[in-house]
Structures are given as C-alpha cells and as structure tokens.
Amino acid sequence: MAEAVSLKSRWAAGEETFGAWCMMPGALGVEAVSSLGFDWILVDMQHGCMDYGQALDMIRAADIRGLPAIVRVPWNEPGIIGRVLDAGALGVVAPMIQTADDARSLVDSCRYPPVGRRSFGPVRVGTRDGAGYAFTANDRVAVIPMIETRSALDQVDEIVGLPGVDAALVGPFDLSVALGLPPGDNDGKPVFDDAIKTIVAACQRHGKAVAVLSNAIVAPLRVAQGFQMVSVTTDIAALSSASLASLTAVKEKMRTKNAG
C-alpha cells in the first residue's frame, strides 16, 4: 500500500487534498465516508470518542477502501504514537506542540533508526504490508505537528523546518484561544489573520504542506490561503446537518399538507 506516499507526493506537487474528520468510534462511519471521494480520513483520538481497539477498526476500514488513515494522537508520547503506527496509521498528527524540541520528539517517535527511535514491532501493519514495511515506513508515514499555541507560533519556522516534518496542522480553536480570541474561525480579526499568514508562509518557505481543521463554509478560503490538507467536515457535523435537513423537510411538507 502506498497511500501516504501518494498523499505526500500530491502535497509536494502543490495539490490540495480534502478529508473527513472522524470523531465517533467504529468502522461503519469510516466505511460510509470513504467511498465519497475524500483523499484521506483522520481518526481523532484526542477529542474523539474512540479507544485504541476502535481506532484500529477504523484504520482497517479505511484500508479496505484504499484511503489513507491519519490519526491525531491524544498527546505527543512515543508509546501512543508507536501503537497507532503499528496499527497501520499512515500519518500522525500531534497536538499542543510547543517547541522545535517537541516536534523533533514527534519525528523521532515516527521514524525507525537510524533516523528516529521508533520501536520495531509492526504486528498489525506488518500483517497488512509484509516484511517490506520495515524498509518503507520512514518514507511513507506523514509526520504532522499542530501549530495551535503561542509558543509554537513563535517557533513555527524552527518547527516546520525540521527534517522529517511533512506538514503542519493549524488548530484554529486552540490557536484562537492562545491569541486571546473566542474559539473558532476568527477570520477578519487581524491577530488571527496574521497568525494564519505566518504559518502558511513558514510552511511554504520550507517546502512543507499546511493543514487545517475546517468545514465546508471556510474550506474554500483556506485553499485560497495556501492550505493543502483541508478537512471539510466532521462525522458528527455531517450527521447533525443531514438529520436536521431531513427533519426540517418532513415537518415543512407536513405543515404544507395540513395547511391545504
């Protein structure tokens, strides 16, 4: 399987990629979205509701569809990162990165020696990919630190300039809070706009992709700003909006019928 290589190659070619952000546990949701044309799915183990076993099933579901599964780990910790990679994740997003040293630790946790210090034991992913995984994993796994703190913003050039970092993901909610703004997409607020420009410019200087948690309304703006890895929905948001639309349509038809 070469999904992550393809994804990273598309970033290197300047292409935009669009993904679904999965926060609900279980393989069925991944199966439902993975045939719709998304370029990747992200399994959110930081704020999502899944445990390790459920995340493993979600990665397997993405594998069946040939879709790269990226995992946001709950913390930048080598043991956690190693387990999701052994499960078959083709990318790791680490939250609350503060410094270049934090990002260097993330790279080390994702790469086998001599490049990094990932422990070798690809039990599930080895079953999927065979013995060759050991020789290709360092090139295949996408390493993605989050830029969402004041400290990370101040050190963004050092973070994204590290060898082994493939992209940086902007967390607009935590970034907004760090900047003294309410959580959310605060476009139009100069301090937020300047932070976005700073992050995008740093990634472009170092030839790294820039990623963001987004939605269908904001995503076109993010693409215009230079983002190449853009989530367009979460599974919870998609379920809620579709359910509300269906309920509203039925109630409106009933009102029209009763009025007649």
PDB file of C-alpha atoms in Angstrom:
ATOM      1  CA  MET A   1       0.000   0.000   0.000  1.00  0.00           C
ATOM      2  CA  ALA A   2       1.354   3.428  -0.935  1.00  0.00           C
ATOM      3  CA  GLU A   3      -1.379   5.838   0.122  1.00  0.00           C
ATOM      4  CA  ALA A   4       0.797   8.074   2.313  1.00  0.00           C
ATOM      5  CA  VAL A   5       3.481   8.307  -0.346  1.00  0.00           C
ATOM      6  CA  SER A   6       0.792   9.359  -2.827  1.00  0.00           C
ATOM      7  CA  LEU A   7      -0.601  11.918  -0.380  1.00  0.00           C
ATOM      8  CA  LYS A   8       2.820  13.390   0.379  1.00  0.00           C
ATOM      9  CA  SER A   9       3.642  13.446  -3.328  1.00  0.00           C
ATOM     10  CA  ARG A  10       0.464  15.381  -4.018  1.00  0.00           C
ATOM     11  CA  TRP A  11       1.427  17.955  -1.406  1.00  0.00           C
ATOM     12  CA  ALA A  12       4.883  18.236  -2.931  1.00  0.00           C
ATOM     13  CA  ALA A  13       3.223  18.859  -6.298  1.00  0.00           C
ATOM     14  CA  GLY A  14       1.162  21.678  -4.789  1.00  0.00           C
ATOM     15  CA  GLU A  15      -2.170  19.841  -4.865  1.00  0.00           C
ATOM     16  CA  GLU A  16      -4.962  20.331  -2.361  1.00  0.00           C
ATOM     17  CA  THR A  17      -6.345  17.279  -0.562  1.00  0.00           C
ATOM     18  CA  PHE A  18      -9.647  17.091   1.277  1.00  0.00           C
ATOM     19  CA  GLY A  19     -10.533  14.862   4.189  1.00  0.00           C
ATOM     20  CA  ALA A  20     -13.192  13.790   6.671  1.00  0.00           C
ATOM     21  CA  TRP A  21     -12.516  14.199  10.392  1.00  0.00           C
ATOM     22  CA  CYS A  22     -13.829  11.185  12.320  1.00  0.00           C
ATOM     23  CA  MET A  23     -14.703  11.630  15.991  1.00  0.00           C
ATOM     24  CA  MET A  24     -17.251   8.859  16.507  1.00  0.00           C
ATOM     25  CA  PRO A  25     -15.995   5.340  17.247  1.00  0.00           C
ATOM     26  CA  GLY A  26     -16.470   2.432  14.891  1.00  0.00           C
ATOM     27  CA  ALA A  27     -15.678   1.288  11.374  1.00  0.00           C
ATOM     28  CA  LEU A  28     -19.112   1.896   9.864  1.00  0.00           C
ATOM     29  CA  GLY A  29     -18.754   5.678   9.752  1.00  0.00           C
ATOM     30  CA  VAL A  30     -15.383   5.377   8.043  1.00  0.00           C
ATOM     31  CA  GLU A  31     -16.847   2.957   5.503  1.00  0.00           C
ATOM     32  CA  ALA A  32     -19.699   5.374   4.838  1.00  0.00           C
ATOM     33  CA  VAL A  33     -17.472   8.356   4.046  1.00  0.00           C
ATOM     34  CA  SER A  34     -14.546   6.561   2.439  1.00  0.00           C
ATOM     35  CA  SER A  35     -16.354   5.887  -0.830  1.00  0.00           C
ATOM     36  CA  LEU A  36     -17.385   9.523  -1.350  1.00  0.00           C
ATOM     37  CA  GLY A  37     -14.185  10.847  -2.883  1.00  0.00           C
ATOM     38  CA  PHE A  38     -12.255  12.072   0.134  1.00  0.00           C
ATOM     39  CA  ASP A  39      -8.472  11.992  -0.134  1.00  0.00           C
ATOM     40  CA  TRP A  40      -7.914  10.940   3.487  1.00  0.00           C
ATOM     41  CA  ILE A  41      -9.677  10.393   6.784  1.00  0.00           C
ATOM     42  CA  LEU A  42      -8.479  11.444  10.199  1.00  0.00           C
ATOM     43  CA  VAL A  43      -9.199   9.383  13.305  1.00  0.00           C
ATOM     44  CA  ASP A  44      -9.312  11.833  16.213  1.00  0.00           C
ATOM     45  CA  MET A  45      -8.096  10.131  19.375  1.00  0.00           C
ATOM     46  CA  GLN A  46      -7.546  13.453  21.153  1.00  0.00           C
ATOM     47  CA  HIS A  47     -11.088  14.824  21.267  1.00  0.00           C
ATOM     48  CA  GLY A  48     -12.897  11.927  19.620  1.00  0.00           C
ATOM     49  CA  CYS A  49     -14.647   9.111  21.480  1.00  0.00           C
ATOM     50  CA  MET A  50     -12.741   6.034  20.331  1.00  0.00           C
ATOM     51  CA  ASP A  51     -10.332   3.790  22.201  1.00  0.00           C
ATOM     52  CA  TYR A  52      -7.342   2.024  20.657  1.00  0.00           C
ATOM     53  CA  GLY A  53      -9.278  -1.038  19.521  1.00  0.00           C
ATOM     54  CA  GLN A  54     -11.927   1.088  17.868  1.00  0.00           C
ATOM     55  CA  ALA A  55      -9.268   3.234  16.195  1.00  0.00           C
ATOM     56  CA  LEU A  56      -7.682   0.047  14.839  1.00  0.00           C
ATOM     57  CA  ASP A  57     -11.016  -0.995  13.318  1.00  0.00           C
ATOM     58  CA  MET A  58     -11.382   2.450  11.746  1.00  0.00           C
ATOM     59  CA  ILE A  59      -7.917   2.217  10.200  1.00  0.00           C
ATOM     60  CA  ARG A  60      -8.800  -1.219   8.824  1.00  0.00           C
ATOM     61  CA  ALA A  61     -11.995   0.170   7.302  1.00  0.00           C
ATOM     62  CA  ALA A  62     -10.005   2.902   5.564  1.00  0.00           C
ATOM     63  CA  ASP A  63      -7.504   0.305   4.338  1.00  0.00           C
ATOM     64  CA  ILE A  64     -10.282  -1.671   2.669  1.00  0.00           C
ATOM     65  CA  ARG A  65     -11.214   1.408   0.654  1.00  0.00           C
ATOM     66  CA  GLY A  66      -7.582   2.282  -0.105  1.00  0.00           C
ATOM     67  CA  LEU A  67      -7.898   5.555   1.802  1.00  0.00           C
ATOM     68  CA  PRO A  68      -5.018   6.918   3.915  1.00  0.00           C
ATOM     69  CA  ALA A  69      -5.875   6.926   7.617  1.00  0.00           C
ATOM     70  CA  ILE A  70      -4.205   9.636   9.662  1.00  0.00           C
ATOM     71  CA  VAL A  71      -4.510   9.583  13.447  1.00  0.00           C
ATOM     72  CA  ARG A  72      -4.489  12.537  15.791  1.00  0.00           C
ATOM     73  CA  VAL A  73      -2.984  11.078  18.928  1.00  0.00           C
ATOM     74  CA  PRO A  74      -4.109  12.331  22.344  1.00  0.00           C
ATOM     75  CA  TRP A  75      -0.601  13.513  23.171  1.00  0.00           C
ATOM     76  CA  ASN A  76       2.925  13.651  21.777  1.00  0.00           C
ATOM     77  CA  GLU A  77       4.066  10.492  23.557  1.00  0.00           C
ATOM     78  CA  PRO A  78       6.243   7.792  21.930  1.00  0.00           C
ATOM     79  CA  GLY A  79       4.262   4.824  23.221  1.00  0.00           C
ATOM     80  CA  ILE A  80       0.951   6.168  21.951  1.00  0.00           C
ATOM     81  CA  ILE A  81       2.440   7.126  18.602  1.00  0.00           C
ATOM     82  CA  GLY A  82       4.113   3.749  18.159  1.00  0.00           C
ATOM     83  CA  ARG A  83       0.864   1.893  18.767  1.00  0.00           C
ATOM     84  CA  VAL A  84      -1.162   3.814  16.179  1.00  0.00           C
ATOM     85  CA  LEU A  85       1.613   3.362  13.628  1.00  0.00           C
ATOM     86  CA  ASP A  86       1.775  -0.355  14.409  1.00  0.00           C
ATOM     87  CA  ALA A  87      -1.994  -0.395  13.840  1.00  0.00           C
ATOM     88  CA  GLY A  88      -1.445   0.909  10.316  1.00  0.00           C
ATOM     89  CA  ALA A  89      -1.832   4.690  10.519  1.00  0.00           C
ATOM     90  CA  LEU A  90      -0.163   6.370   7.558  1.00  0.00           C
ATOM     91  CA  GLY A  91       0.173   9.713   9.296  1.00  0.00           C
ATOM     92  CA  VAL A  92       0.336  11.090  12.830  1.00  0.00           C
ATOM     93  CA  VAL A  93      -0.969  14.463  13.987  1.00  0.00           C
ATOM     94  CA  ALA A  94       0.334  15.523  17.403  1.00  0.00           C
ATOM     95  CA  PRO A  95      -1.498  18.236  19.367  1.00  0.00           C
ATOM     96  CA  MET A  96      -0.217  21.077  21.549  1.00  0.00           C
ATOM     97  CA  ILE A  97       3.311  21.140  20.159  1.00  0.00           C
ATOM     98  CA  GLN A  98       5.154  23.961  21.919  1.00  0.00           C
ATOM     99  CA  THR A  99       8.729  23.926  20.643  1.00  0.00           C
ATOM    100  CA  ALA A 100      11.047  22.593  17.984  1.00  0.00           C
ATOM    101  CA  ASP A 101      12.214  20.038  20.548  1.00  0.00           C
ATOM    102  CA  ASP A 102       8.628  18.780  20.846  1.00  0.00           C
ATOM    103  CA  ALA A 103       8.440  18.438  17.073  1.00  0.00           C
ATOM    104  CA  ARG A 104      11.800  16.663  16.988  1.00  0.00           C
ATOM    105  CA  SER A 105      10.478  14.167  19.546  1.00  0.00           C
ATOM    106  CA  LEU A 106       7.452  13.579  17.304  1.00  0.00           C
ATOM    107  CA  VAL A 107       9.664  12.878  14.305  1.00  0.00           C
ATOM    108  CA  ASP A 108      11.810  10.514  16.366  1.00  0.00           C
ATOM    109  CA  SER A 109       8.712   8.617  17.528  1.00  0.00           C
ATOM    110  CA  CYS A 110       7.513   8.145  13.942  1.00  0.00           C
ATOM    111  CA  ARG A 111      10.790   7.041  12.346  1.00  0.00           C
ATOM    112  CA  TYR A 112      12.749   3.836  12.741  1.00  0.00           C
ATOM    113  CA  PRO A 113      16.501   4.048  13.483  1.00  0.00           C
ATOM    114  CA  PRO A 114      18.838   5.399  12.380  1.00  0.00           C
ATOM    115  CA  VAL A 115      16.569   8.346  11.557  1.00  0.00           C
ATOM    116  CA  GLY A 116      14.463   8.123  14.720  1.00  0.00           C
ATOM    117  CA  ARG A 117      13.787   5.924  17.705  1.00  0.00           C
ATOM    118  CA  ARG A 118      10.516   4.147  16.902  1.00  0.00           C
ATOM    119  CA  SER A 119      10.480   0.666  18.379  1.00  0.00           C
ATOM    120  CA  PHE A 120      10.163  -2.128  15.832  1.00  0.00           C
ATOM    121  CA  GLY A 121       7.081  -4.302  16.268  1.00  0.00           C
ATOM    122  CA  PRO A 122       4.651  -3.730  13.380  1.00  0.00           C
ATOM    123  CA  VAL A 123       2.311  -6.552  14.385  1.00  0.00           C
ATOM    124  CA  ARG A 124      -0.829  -5.455  12.564  1.00  0.00           C
ATOM    125  CA  VAL A 125       0.723  -3.266   9.864  1.00  0.00           C
ATOM    126  CA  GLY A 126       3.298  -5.964   9.179  1.00  0.00           C
ATOM    127  CA  THR A 127       0.465  -8.388   8.558  1.00  0.00           C
ATOM    128  CA  ARG A 128      -1.065  -5.891   6.155  1.00  0.00           C
ATOM    129  CA  ASP A 129       2.079  -4.879   4.284  1.00  0.00           C
ATOM    130  CA  GLY A 130       4.502  -7.744   4.825  1.00  0.00           C
ATOM    131  CA  ALA A 131       8.203  -7.630   5.590  1.00  0.00           C
ATOM    132  CA  GLY A 132       8.785  -4.722   3.239  1.00  0.00           C
ATOM    133  CA  TYR A 133       7.076  -2.326   5.647  1.00  0.00           C
ATOM    134  CA  ALA A 134      10.250  -2.037   7.704  1.00  0.00           C
ATOM    135  CA  PHE A 135      12.117  -0.618   4.725  1.00  0.00           C
ATOM    136  CA  THR A 136       9.454   1.834   3.550  1.00  0.00           C
ATOM    137  CA  ALA A 137       7.804   3.116   6.727  1.00  0.00           C
ATOM    138  CA  ASN A 138      10.137   6.059   7.269  1.00  0.00           C
ATOM    139  CA  ASP A 139       9.215   7.444   3.855  1.00  0.00           C
ATOM    140  CA  ARG A 140       5.534   6.531   3.997  1.00  0.00           C
ATOM    141  CA  VAL A 141       4.421   7.899   7.361  1.00  0.00           C
ATOM    142  CA  ALA A 142       3.391  11.571   7.339  1.00  0.00           C
ATOM    143  CA  VAL A 143       4.548  13.499  10.431  1.00  0.00           C
ATOM    144  CA  ILE A 144       2.277  16.436  11.242  1.00  0.00           C
ATOM    145  CA  PRO A 145       2.786  18.634  14.329  1.00  0.00           C
ATOM    146  CA  MET A 146      -0.025  21.008  15.230  1.00  0.00           C
ATOM    147  CA  ILE A 147       0.547  24.749  15.412  1.00  0.00           C
ATOM    148  CA  GLU A 148      -2.026  25.949  17.911  1.00  0.00           C
ATOM    149  CA  THR A 149      -0.125  27.599  20.766  1.00  0.00           C
ATOM    150  CA  ARG A 150       1.593  30.950  21.142  1.00  0.00           C
ATOM    151  CA  SER A 151       4.913  29.203  21.668  1.00  0.00           C
ATOM    152  CA  ALA A 152       4.536  27.106  18.517  1.00  0.00           C
ATOM    153  CA  LEU A 153       3.567  30.185  16.526  1.00  0.00           C
ATOM    154  CA  ASP A 154       6.695  31.961  17.737  1.00  0.00           C
ATOM    155  CA  GLN A 155       8.849  28.965  16.720  1.00  0.00           C
ATOM    156  CA  VAL A 156       6.966  27.940  13.587  1.00  0.00           C
ATOM    157  CA  ASP A 157       9.996  28.295  11.298  1.00  0.00           C
ATOM    158  CA  GLU A 158      12.097  26.057  13.535  1.00  0.00           C
ATOM    159  CA  ILE A 159       9.279  23.502  13.828  1.00  0.00           C
ATOM    160  CA  VAL A 160       8.334  23.151  10.166  1.00  0.00           C
ATOM    161  CA  GLY A 161      11.953  23.405   9.065  1.00  0.00           C
ATOM    162  CA  LEU A 162      12.874  20.203  10.874  1.00  0.00           C
ATOM    163  CA  PRO A 163      13.834  17.276   8.625  1.00  0.00           C
ATOM    164  CA  GLY A 164      11.126  14.636   8.880  1.00  0.00           C
ATOM    165  CA  VAL A 165       8.238  17.055   9.395  1.00  0.00           C
ATOM    166  CA  ASP A 166       5.925  16.701   6.394  1.00  0.00           C
ATOM    167  CA  ALA A 167       3.193  19.208   7.215  1.00  0.00           C
ATOM    168  CA  ALA A 168       1.893  21.435   9.989  1.00  0.00           C
ATOM    169  CA  LEU A 169      -1.754  21.419  11.016  1.00  0.00           C
ATOM    170  CA  VAL A 170      -3.410  24.581  12.278  1.00  0.00           C
ATOM    171  CA  GLY A 171      -5.858  24.086  15.129  1.00  0.00           C
ATOM    172  CA  PRO A 172      -7.974  27.238  14.764  1.00  0.00           C
ATOM    173  CA  PHE A 173      -9.823  26.819  18.047  1.00  0.00           C
ATOM    174  CA  ASP A 174      -6.836  26.451  20.367  1.00  0.00           C
ATOM    175  CA  LEU A 175      -4.878  28.960  18.295  1.00  0.00           C
ATOM    176  CA  SER A 176      -7.677  31.483  18.721  1.00  0.00           C
ATOM    177  CA  VAL A 177      -7.749  30.953  22.481  1.00  0.00           C
ATOM    178  CA  ALA A 178      -3.966  31.365  22.619  1.00  0.00           C
ATOM    179  CA  LEU A 179      -4.357  34.682  20.800  1.00  0.00           C
ATOM    180  CA  GLY A 180      -6.984  35.946  23.243  1.00  0.00           C
ATOM    181  CA  LEU A 181      -9.932  35.298  20.933  1.00  0.00           C
ATOM    182  CA  PRO A 182     -13.005  33.096  21.364  1.00  0.00           C
ATOM    183  CA  PRO A 183     -12.523  29.568  19.982  1.00  0.00           C
ATOM    184  CA  GLY A 184     -13.402  29.324  16.313  1.00  0.00           C
ATOM    185  CA  ASP A 185     -12.517  30.618  12.879  1.00  0.00           C
ATOM    186  CA  ASN A 186     -11.736  34.251  13.612  1.00  0.00           C
ATOM    187  CA  ASP A 187     -11.058  35.382  10.072  1.00  0.00           C
ATOM    188  CA  GLY A 188     -11.174  39.150   9.845  1.00  0.00           C
ATOM    189  CA  LYS A 189      -9.512  39.594  13.233  1.00  0.00           C
ATOM    190  CA  PRO A 190      -6.026  40.957  12.442  1.00  0.00           C
ATOM    191  CA  VAL A 191      -4.201  38.882  15.052  1.00  0.00           C
ATOM    192  CA  PHE A 192      -5.791  35.670  13.719  1.00  0.00           C
ATOM    193  CA  ASP A 193      -5.252  36.580  10.073  1.00  0.00           C
ATOM    194  CA  ASP A 194      -1.613  37.432  10.767  1.00  0.00           C
ATOM    195  CA  ALA A 195      -1.083  34.098  12.547  1.00  0.00           C
ATOM    196  CA  ILE A 196      -2.524  32.180   9.588  1.00  0.00           C
ATOM    197  CA  LYS A 197      -0.300  34.090   7.174  1.00  0.00           C
ATOM    198  CA  THR A 198       2.751  33.445   9.356  1.00  0.00           C
ATOM    199  CA  ILE A 199       2.133  29.689   9.495  1.00  0.00           C
ATOM    200  CA  VAL A 200       1.381  29.316   5.790  1.00  0.00           C
ATOM    201  CA  ALA A 201       4.419  31.380   4.823  1.00  0.00           C
ATOM    202  CA  ALA A 202       6.714  29.322   7.072  1.00  0.00           C
ATOM    203  CA  CYS A 203       5.466  26.046   5.597  1.00  0.00           C
ATOM    204  CA  GLN A 204       5.883  27.323   2.066  1.00  0.00           C
ATOM    205  CA  ARG A 205       9.417  28.559   2.792  1.00  0.00           C
ATOM    206  CA  HIS A 206      10.415  25.106   3.954  1.00  0.00           C
ATOM    207  CA  GLY A 207       8.513  23.166   1.302  1.00  0.00           C
ATOM    208  CA  LYS A 208       6.047  21.655   3.777  1.00  0.00           C
ATOM    209  CA  ALA A 209       2.302  21.249   3.390  1.00  0.00           C
ATOM    210  CA  VAL A 210      -0.019  23.227   5.616  1.00  0.00           C
ATOM    211  CA  ALA A 211      -3.148  21.594   7.005  1.00  0.00           C
ATOM    212  CA  VAL A 212      -6.223  22.753   8.888  1.00  0.00           C
ATOM    213  CA  LEU A 213      -9.364  21.575  10.633  1.00  0.00           C
ATOM    214  CA  SER A 214     -12.107  23.276   8.634  1.00  0.00           C
ATOM    215  CA  ASN A 215     -15.639  22.961   7.291  1.00  0.00           C
ATOM    216  CA  ALA A 216     -17.480  23.384   4.013  1.00  0.00           C
ATOM    217  CA  ILE A 217     -18.025  27.109   4.576  1.00  0.00           C
ATOM    218  CA  VAL A 218     -14.440  28.043   5.441  1.00  0.00           C
ATOM    219  CA  ALA A 219     -12.596  25.444   3.325  1.00  0.00           C
ATOM    220  CA  PRO A 220     -12.547  27.482   0.073  1.00  0.00           C
ATOM    221  CA  LEU A 221     -10.926  30.378   1.941  1.00  0.00           C
ATOM    222  CA  ARG A 222      -8.329  28.043   3.427  1.00  0.00           C
ATOM    223  CA  VAL A 223      -7.444  26.699  -0.021  1.00  0.00           C
ATOM    224  CA  ALA A 224      -7.071  30.253  -1.306  1.00  0.00           C
ATOM    225  CA  GLN A 225      -4.758  30.953   1.647  1.00  0.00           C
ATOM    226  CA  GLY A 226      -2.484  28.086   0.607  1.00  0.00           C
ATOM    227  CA  PHE A 227      -3.663  25.148   2.716  1.00  0.00           C
ATOM    228  CA  GLN A 228      -3.203  21.763   1.036  1.00  0.00           C
ATOM    229  CA  MET A 229      -4.657  19.380   3.626  1.00  0.00           C
ATOM    230  CA  VAL A 230      -8.152  20.587   4.463  1.00  0.00           C
ATOM    231  CA  SER A 231     -10.881  18.793   6.373  1.00  0.00           C
ATOM    232  CA  VAL A 232     -14.318  19.722   5.068  1.00  0.00           C
ATOM    233  CA  THR A 233     -16.497  18.066   7.697  1.00  0.00           C
ATOM    234  CA  THR A 234     -16.533  16.015  10.852  1.00  0.00           C
ATOM    235  CA  ASP A 235     -18.665  12.905  11.073  1.00  0.00           C
ATOM    236  CA  ILE A 236     -20.675  14.463  13.922  1.00  0.00           C
ATOM    237  CA  ALA A 237     -21.318  17.662  11.961  1.00  0.00           C
ATOM    238  CA  ALA A 238     -22.329  15.710   8.848  1.00  0.00           C
ATOM    239  CA  LEU A 239     -24.739  13.513  10.812  1.00  0.00           C
ATOM    240  CA  SER A 240     -26.244  16.500  12.595  1.00  0.00           C
ATOM    241  CA  SER A 241     -26.705  18.625   9.474  1.00  0.00           C
ATOM    242  CA  ALA A 242     -28.152  15.785   7.394  1.00  0.00           C
ATOM    243  CA  SER A 243     -30.523  14.757  10.186  1.00  0.00           C
ATOM    244  CA  LEU A 244     -31.678  18.336  10.708  1.00  0.00           C
ATOM    245  CA  ALA A 245     -32.220  18.834   6.977  1.00  0.00           C
ATOM    246  CA  SER A 246     -34.330  15.673   6.747  1.00  0.00           C
ATOM    247  CA  LEU A 247     -36.384  16.530   9.822  1.00  0.00           C
ATOM    248  CA  THR A 248     -36.943  20.099   8.643  1.00  0.00           C
ATOM    249  CA  ALA A 249     -38.027  18.912   5.183  1.00  0.00           C
ATOM    250  CA  VAL A 250     -40.546  16.441   6.606  1.00  0.00           C
ATOM    251  CA  LYS A 251     -42.016  18.994   9.016  1.00  0.00           C
ATOM    252  CA  GLU A 252     -42.312  21.561   6.231  1.00  0.00           C
ATOM    253  CA  LYS A 253     -44.144  19.071   3.993  1.00  0.00           C
ATOM    254  CA  MET A 254     -46.489  18.191   6.844  1.00  0.00           C
ATOM    255  CA  ARG A 255     -47.222  21.866   7.500  1.00  0.00           C
ATOM    256  CA  THR A 256     -47.966  22.395   3.810  1.00  0.00           C
ATOM    257  CA  LYS A 257     -50.215  19.331   3.721  1.00  0.00           C
ATOM    258  CA  ASN A 258     -52.100  20.327   6.867  1.00  0.00           C
ATOM    259  CA  ALA A 259     -52.496  23.888   5.629  1.00  0.00           C
ATOM    260  CA  GLY A 260     -54.098  22.573   2.436  1.00  0.00           C
TER     261      GLY A 260
END
